[in-house]
Coordinates of C-alpha atoms in Angstrom, one line a residue:
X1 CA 102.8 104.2 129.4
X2 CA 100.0 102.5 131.8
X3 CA 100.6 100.2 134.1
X4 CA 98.9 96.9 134.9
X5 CA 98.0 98.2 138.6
X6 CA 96.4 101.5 137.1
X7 CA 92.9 102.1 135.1
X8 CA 93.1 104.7 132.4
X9 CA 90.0 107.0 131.0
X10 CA 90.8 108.3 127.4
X11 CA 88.1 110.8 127.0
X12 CA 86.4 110.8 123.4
X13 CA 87.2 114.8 123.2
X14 CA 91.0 114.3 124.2
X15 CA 91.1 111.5 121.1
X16 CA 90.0 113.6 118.1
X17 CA 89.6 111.5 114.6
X18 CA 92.6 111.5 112.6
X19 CA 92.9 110.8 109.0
X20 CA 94.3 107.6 108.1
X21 CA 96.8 108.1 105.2
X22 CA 96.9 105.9 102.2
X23 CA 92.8 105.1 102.4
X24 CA 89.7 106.9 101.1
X25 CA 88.0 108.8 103.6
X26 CA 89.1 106.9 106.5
X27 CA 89.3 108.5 110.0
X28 CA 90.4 106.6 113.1
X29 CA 90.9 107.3 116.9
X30 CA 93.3 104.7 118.6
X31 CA 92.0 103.1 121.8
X32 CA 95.2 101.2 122.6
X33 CA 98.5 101.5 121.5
X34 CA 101.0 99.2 121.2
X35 CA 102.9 100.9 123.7
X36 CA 100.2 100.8 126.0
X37 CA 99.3 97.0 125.5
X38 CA 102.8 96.4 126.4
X39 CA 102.2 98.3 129.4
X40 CA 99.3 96.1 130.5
X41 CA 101.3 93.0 130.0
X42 CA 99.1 92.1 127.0
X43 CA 99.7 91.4 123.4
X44 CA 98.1 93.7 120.9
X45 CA 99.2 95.5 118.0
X46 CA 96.5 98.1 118.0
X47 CA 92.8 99.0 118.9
X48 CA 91.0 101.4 116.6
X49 CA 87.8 102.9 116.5
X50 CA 87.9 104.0 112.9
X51 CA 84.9 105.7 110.5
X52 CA 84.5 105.3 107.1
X53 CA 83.0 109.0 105.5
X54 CA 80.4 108.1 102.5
X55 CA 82.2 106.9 99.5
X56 CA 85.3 106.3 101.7
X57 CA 87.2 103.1 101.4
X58 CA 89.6 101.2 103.3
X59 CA 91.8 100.0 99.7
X60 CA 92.5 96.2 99.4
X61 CA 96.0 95.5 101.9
X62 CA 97.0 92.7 103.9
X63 CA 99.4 92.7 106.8
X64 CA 101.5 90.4 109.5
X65 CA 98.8 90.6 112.3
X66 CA 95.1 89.3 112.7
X67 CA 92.2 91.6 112.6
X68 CA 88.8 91.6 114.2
X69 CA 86.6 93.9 112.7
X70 CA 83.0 94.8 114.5
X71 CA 80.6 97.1 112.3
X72 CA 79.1 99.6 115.1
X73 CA 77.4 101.8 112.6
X74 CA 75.7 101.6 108.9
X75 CA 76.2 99.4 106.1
X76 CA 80.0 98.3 104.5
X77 CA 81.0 96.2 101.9
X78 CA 83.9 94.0 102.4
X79 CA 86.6 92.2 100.5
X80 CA 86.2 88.7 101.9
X81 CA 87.8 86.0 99.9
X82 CA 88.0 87.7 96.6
X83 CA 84.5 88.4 96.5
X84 CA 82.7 91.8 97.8
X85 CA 79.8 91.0 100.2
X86 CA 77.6 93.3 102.1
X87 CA 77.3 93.9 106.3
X88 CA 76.0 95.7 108.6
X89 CA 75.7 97.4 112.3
X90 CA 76.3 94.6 114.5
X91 CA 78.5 92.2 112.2
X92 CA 82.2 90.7 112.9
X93 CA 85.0 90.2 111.0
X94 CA 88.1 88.0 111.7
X95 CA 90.8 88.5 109.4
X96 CA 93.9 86.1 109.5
X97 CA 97.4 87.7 109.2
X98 CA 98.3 88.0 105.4
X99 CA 94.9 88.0 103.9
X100 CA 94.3 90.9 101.7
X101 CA 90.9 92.5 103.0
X102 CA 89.2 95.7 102.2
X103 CA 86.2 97.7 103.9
X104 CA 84.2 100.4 102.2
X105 CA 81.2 102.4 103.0
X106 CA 78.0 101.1 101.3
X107 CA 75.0 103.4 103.1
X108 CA 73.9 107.2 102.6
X109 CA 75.9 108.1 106.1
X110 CA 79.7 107.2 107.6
X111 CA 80.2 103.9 108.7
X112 CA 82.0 103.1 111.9
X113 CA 83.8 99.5 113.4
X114 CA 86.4 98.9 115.9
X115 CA 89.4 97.3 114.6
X116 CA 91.2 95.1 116.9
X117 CA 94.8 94.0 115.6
X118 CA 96.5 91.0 117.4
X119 CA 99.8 89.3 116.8
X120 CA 99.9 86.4 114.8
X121 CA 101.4 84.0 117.1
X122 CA 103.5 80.7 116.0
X123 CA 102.0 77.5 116.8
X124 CA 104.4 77.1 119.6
X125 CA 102.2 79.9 121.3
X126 CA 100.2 79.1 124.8
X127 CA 96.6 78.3 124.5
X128 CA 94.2 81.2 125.0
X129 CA 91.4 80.7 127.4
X130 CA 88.0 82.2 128.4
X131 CA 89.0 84.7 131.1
X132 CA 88.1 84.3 135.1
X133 CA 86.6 86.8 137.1
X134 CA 86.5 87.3 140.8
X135 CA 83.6 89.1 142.7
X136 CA 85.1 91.4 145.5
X137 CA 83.4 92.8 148.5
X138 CA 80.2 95.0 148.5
X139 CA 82.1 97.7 149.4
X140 CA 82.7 98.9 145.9
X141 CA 79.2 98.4 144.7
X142 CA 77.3 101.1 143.5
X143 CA 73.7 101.2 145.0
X144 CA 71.6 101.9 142.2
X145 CA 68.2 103.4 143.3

């Protein structure tokens, strides 16, 4: 588990794709854990970096978390509201907890998005807000040349 003082690398090679059971062609890597969320004092269910191989589906499910869902590569089809529409690279999908959703591959090449699941709070739940940043010294900057 990380902690909140530390930064962690997760190389791409030390992450290989895993298939994701009960799906059609459906690979993912996982960014962040639970575990590791819960380490970082945050809440979050999951992170995934996931591909979709052509003709690979994501099958219709719903579950007790939201879901943002960014299309990185290629063209998907997705189960929004009963209906099938069609997305691409560059498109975001926000997914309420409970809403039965599906993705599948709609292009000539895998697909890829990065799935972001967050607890569903209750209403009772603090406001989220735009995060602050604070500059430090110039001592940590890199001179770029």
């Amino acid at each position: 588990m990380i902690t909140a003082k530390e930064t962690k690398v997760l190389l791409g090679e030390a992450n290989p794709w895993a298939l994701m059971p009960n799906h059609i062609h459906l690979y993912h890597r996982e960014i962040l854990s639970a575990e590791e969320a819960d380490g970082m004092g945050i809440r979050a269910s999951s992170i995934l970096w996931e591909r979709i191989d052509v003709g690979g589906q994501v099958l219709p499910h719903y579950h007790d978390v939201a879901e943002i869902i960014h299309i990185t590569v290629g063209k998907v089809k997705l189960l929004c509201n009963d209906e099938w529409k069609s997305y691409k690279a560059g498109d975001t999908f926000h997914v309420p907890a409970g809403v039965i959703h599906s993705v599948a591959n709609d292009d000539e090449q895998p697909t890829e998005q990065i799935s972001i699941f967050l607890p569903a709070e209750q209403e009772t739940a603090p406001p989220n807000t735009f995060f602050n940043t604070k500059l430090v010294e110039d001592i940590y900057s890199m001179k770029l040349k």
